[in-house]
XYZ file of C-alpha atoms in Angstrom:
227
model
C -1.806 -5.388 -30.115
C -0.405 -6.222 -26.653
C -2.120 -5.640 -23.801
C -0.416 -3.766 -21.040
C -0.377 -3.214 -17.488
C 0.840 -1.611 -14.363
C 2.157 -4.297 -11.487
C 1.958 -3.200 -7.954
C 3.050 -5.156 -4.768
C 3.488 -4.840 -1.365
C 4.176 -6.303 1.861
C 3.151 -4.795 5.415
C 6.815 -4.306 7.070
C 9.556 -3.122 6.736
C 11.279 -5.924 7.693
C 9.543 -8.058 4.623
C 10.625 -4.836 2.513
C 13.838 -4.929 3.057
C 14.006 -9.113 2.622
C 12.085 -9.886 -0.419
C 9.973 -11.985 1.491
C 6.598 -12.036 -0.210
C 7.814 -9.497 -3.424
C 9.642 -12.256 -5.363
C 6.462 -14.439 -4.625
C 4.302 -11.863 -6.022
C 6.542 -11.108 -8.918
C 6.271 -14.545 -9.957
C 2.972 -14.739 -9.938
C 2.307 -11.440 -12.027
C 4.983 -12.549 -14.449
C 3.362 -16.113 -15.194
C -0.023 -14.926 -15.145
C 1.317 -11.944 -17.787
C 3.485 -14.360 -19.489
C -0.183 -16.973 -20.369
C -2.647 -13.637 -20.496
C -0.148 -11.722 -23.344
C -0.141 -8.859 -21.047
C 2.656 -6.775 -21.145
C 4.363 -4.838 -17.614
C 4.984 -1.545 -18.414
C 5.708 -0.624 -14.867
C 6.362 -2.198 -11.199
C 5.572 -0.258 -7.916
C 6.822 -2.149 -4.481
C 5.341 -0.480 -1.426
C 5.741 -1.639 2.220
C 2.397 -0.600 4.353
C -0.077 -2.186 5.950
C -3.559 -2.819 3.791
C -5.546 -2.105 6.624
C -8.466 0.745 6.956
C -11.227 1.959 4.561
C -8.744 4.882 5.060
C -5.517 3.386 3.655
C -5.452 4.822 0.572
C -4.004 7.428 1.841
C -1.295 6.081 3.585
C 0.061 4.560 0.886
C 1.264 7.014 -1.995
C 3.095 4.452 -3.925
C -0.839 2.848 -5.037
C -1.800 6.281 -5.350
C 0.597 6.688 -7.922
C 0.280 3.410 -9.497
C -3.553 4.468 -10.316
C -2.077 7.810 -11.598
C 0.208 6.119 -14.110
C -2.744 3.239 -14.997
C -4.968 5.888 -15.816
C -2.521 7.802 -17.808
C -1.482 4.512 -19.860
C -5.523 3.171 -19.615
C -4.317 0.502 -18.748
C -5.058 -1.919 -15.523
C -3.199 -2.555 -12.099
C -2.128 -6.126 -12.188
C -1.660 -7.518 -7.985
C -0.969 -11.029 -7.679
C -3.571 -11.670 -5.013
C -6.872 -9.281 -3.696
C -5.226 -9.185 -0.042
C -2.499 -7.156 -1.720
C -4.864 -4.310 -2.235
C -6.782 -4.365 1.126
C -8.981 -6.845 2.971
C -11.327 -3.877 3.237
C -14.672 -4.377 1.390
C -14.690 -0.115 1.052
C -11.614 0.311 0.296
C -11.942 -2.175 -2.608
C -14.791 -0.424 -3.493
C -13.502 3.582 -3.108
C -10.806 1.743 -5.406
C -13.353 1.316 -7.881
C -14.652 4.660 -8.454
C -11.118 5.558 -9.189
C -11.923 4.257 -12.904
C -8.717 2.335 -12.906
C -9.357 -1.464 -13.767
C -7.770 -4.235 -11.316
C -6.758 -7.857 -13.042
C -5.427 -10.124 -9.768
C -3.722 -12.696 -11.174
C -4.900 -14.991 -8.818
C -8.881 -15.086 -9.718
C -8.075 -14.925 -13.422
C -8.490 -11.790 -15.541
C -11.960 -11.773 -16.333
C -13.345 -11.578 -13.348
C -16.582 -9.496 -12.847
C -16.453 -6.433 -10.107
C -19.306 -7.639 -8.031
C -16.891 -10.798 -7.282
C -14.456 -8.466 -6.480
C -16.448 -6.947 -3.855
C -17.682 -10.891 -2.889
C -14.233 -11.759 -2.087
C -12.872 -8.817 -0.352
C -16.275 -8.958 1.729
C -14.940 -12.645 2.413
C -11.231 -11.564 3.484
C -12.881 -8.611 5.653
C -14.728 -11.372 7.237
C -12.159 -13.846 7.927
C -10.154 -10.770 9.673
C -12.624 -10.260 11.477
C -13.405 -13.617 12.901
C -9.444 -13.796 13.399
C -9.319 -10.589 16.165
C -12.364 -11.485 17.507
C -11.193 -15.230 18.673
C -7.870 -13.214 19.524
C -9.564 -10.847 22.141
C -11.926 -13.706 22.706
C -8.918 -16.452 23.842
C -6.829 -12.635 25.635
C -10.392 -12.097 27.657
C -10.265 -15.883 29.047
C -6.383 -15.732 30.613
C -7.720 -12.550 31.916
C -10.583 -14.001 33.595
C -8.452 -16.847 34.602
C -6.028 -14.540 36.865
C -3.415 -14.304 33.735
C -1.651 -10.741 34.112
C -1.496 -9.856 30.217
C 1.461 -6.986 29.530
C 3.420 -5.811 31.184
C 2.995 -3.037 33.518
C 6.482 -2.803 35.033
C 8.176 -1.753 32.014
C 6.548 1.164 30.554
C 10.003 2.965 29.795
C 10.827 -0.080 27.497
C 6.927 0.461 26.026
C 7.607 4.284 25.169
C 10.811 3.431 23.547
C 9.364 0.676 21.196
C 6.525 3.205 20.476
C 8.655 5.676 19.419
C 10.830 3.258 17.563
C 7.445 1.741 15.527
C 6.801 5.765 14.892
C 10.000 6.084 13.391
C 10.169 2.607 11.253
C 6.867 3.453 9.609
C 7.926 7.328 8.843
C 11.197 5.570 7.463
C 8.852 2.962 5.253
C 6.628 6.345 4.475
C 10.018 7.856 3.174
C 10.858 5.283 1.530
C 7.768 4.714 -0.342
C 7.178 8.380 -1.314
C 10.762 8.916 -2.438
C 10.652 6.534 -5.758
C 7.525 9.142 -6.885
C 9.699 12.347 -6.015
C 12.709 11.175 -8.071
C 10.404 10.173 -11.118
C 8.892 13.909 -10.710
C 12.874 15.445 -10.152
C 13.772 13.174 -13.759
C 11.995 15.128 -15.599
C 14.012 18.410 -15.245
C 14.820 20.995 -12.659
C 11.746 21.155 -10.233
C 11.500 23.416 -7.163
C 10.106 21.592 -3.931
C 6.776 23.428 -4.309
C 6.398 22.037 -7.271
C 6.848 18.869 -6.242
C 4.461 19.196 -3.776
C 2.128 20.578 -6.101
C 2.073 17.677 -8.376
C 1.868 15.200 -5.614
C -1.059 16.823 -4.538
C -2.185 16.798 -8.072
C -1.854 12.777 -7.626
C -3.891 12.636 -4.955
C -1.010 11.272 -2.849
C -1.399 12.326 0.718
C 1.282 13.028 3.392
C 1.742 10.363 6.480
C -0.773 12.458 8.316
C -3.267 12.615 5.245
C -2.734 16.029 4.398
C -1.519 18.008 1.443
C 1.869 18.824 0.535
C 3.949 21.442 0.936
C 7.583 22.769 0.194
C 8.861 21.692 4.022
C 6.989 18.318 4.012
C 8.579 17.458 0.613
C 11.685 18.572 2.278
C 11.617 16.622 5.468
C 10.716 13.317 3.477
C 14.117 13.847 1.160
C 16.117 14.823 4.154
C 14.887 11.810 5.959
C 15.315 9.388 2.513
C 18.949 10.727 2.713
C 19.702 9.432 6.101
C 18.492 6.185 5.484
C 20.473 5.461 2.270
């Protein structure tokens, strides 16, 4: 009997979304690693977020369905690399207890959980050591007389903010959109019902709360603009 699997990739911006860069790298790798292992892909979810936060889960609804359909199927989620699903040792494990199985391709697919949580306690640690030397080397221009930002242009700094607020409820859209148009396939839905199921899924809204009718609404008016 084949084995099968659910894929799931992603790549932090929008900008790498929208590119390929990274998701044809990861394809690859699922698809050899599949290819040698006799595992068959039943399904592919892309999602463009950041892996960051114990929290992230719930920023990123496109995972959150992934483990819905892998649990459905009993199947696994196949990544191509750990980082893919978080550098986070607690997110790795709050993935854990979702009694969904994880095969990355890259460690080989019998690999025991405990390593799991070795090597994501590894990445958390090299992130770590990465922002620390960054604020470290930031502190020393400082104390050198180095003027870091800058303070003359704080029009130009609201705009940007406002324009990184709307990219990543644009990348939010995007990502939740695929899951509303697999719910709208199967027949005639209202949007409460939509939201209902989504809740069911235990896929949150960009603010981490619960759907409703308007906040389906809002994320298929905003998918519209963007096509």
């Amino acid at each position: 009997m084949t084995k099968q699997a659910i894929s799931y990739l992603r790549v932090s911006t929008a900008s790498q979304g929208r590119s390929g860069l990274g998701i044809e790298a990861q394809r690859e790798a699922i698809a050899r690693f599949a290819e040698a292992e006799g595992i068959e892909i039943i399904a592919e979810h892309v999602e463009i977020e950041t892996g960051k936060g114990a929290d992230a889960l719930d920023r990123r609804p496109v995972l959150s369905a992934a483990l819905a359909q892998a649990r459905k199927a009993n199947c696994p989620v196949l990544v191509a690399k750990l980082d893919r699903l978080s550098r986070d040792v607690a997110f790795i494990s709050g993935l854990m207890a979702q009694r969904v199985a994880f095969v990355v391709a890259e460690l080989g697919a019998d690999v025991d959980p405990f390593l799991l949580h070795l090597y994501s306690a590894l990445a958390e640690k090299e992130r770590t050591v990465i922002s620390q030397r960054t604020k470290a080397a930031l502190q020393a221009k400082k104390a050198a007389g180095a003027v870091l930002g800058n303070r003359t242009n704080l029009a130009n700094a609201q705009r940007a903010g406002a324009a990184s607020n709307a990219a990543s409820a644009d990348a939010f859209a995007a990502n939740v959109l695929p899951v509303v148009r697999q719910i709208q396939a199967r027949g005639p839905v209202s949007l409460r019902t939509i939201a209902h199921i989504l809740n069911d899924r235990g896929i949150r809204t960009a603010r981490g709360g619960e759907w409703t009718a308007m906040t389906v609404k809002r994320i298929t008016d905003r998918a519209a603009q963007l096509a």
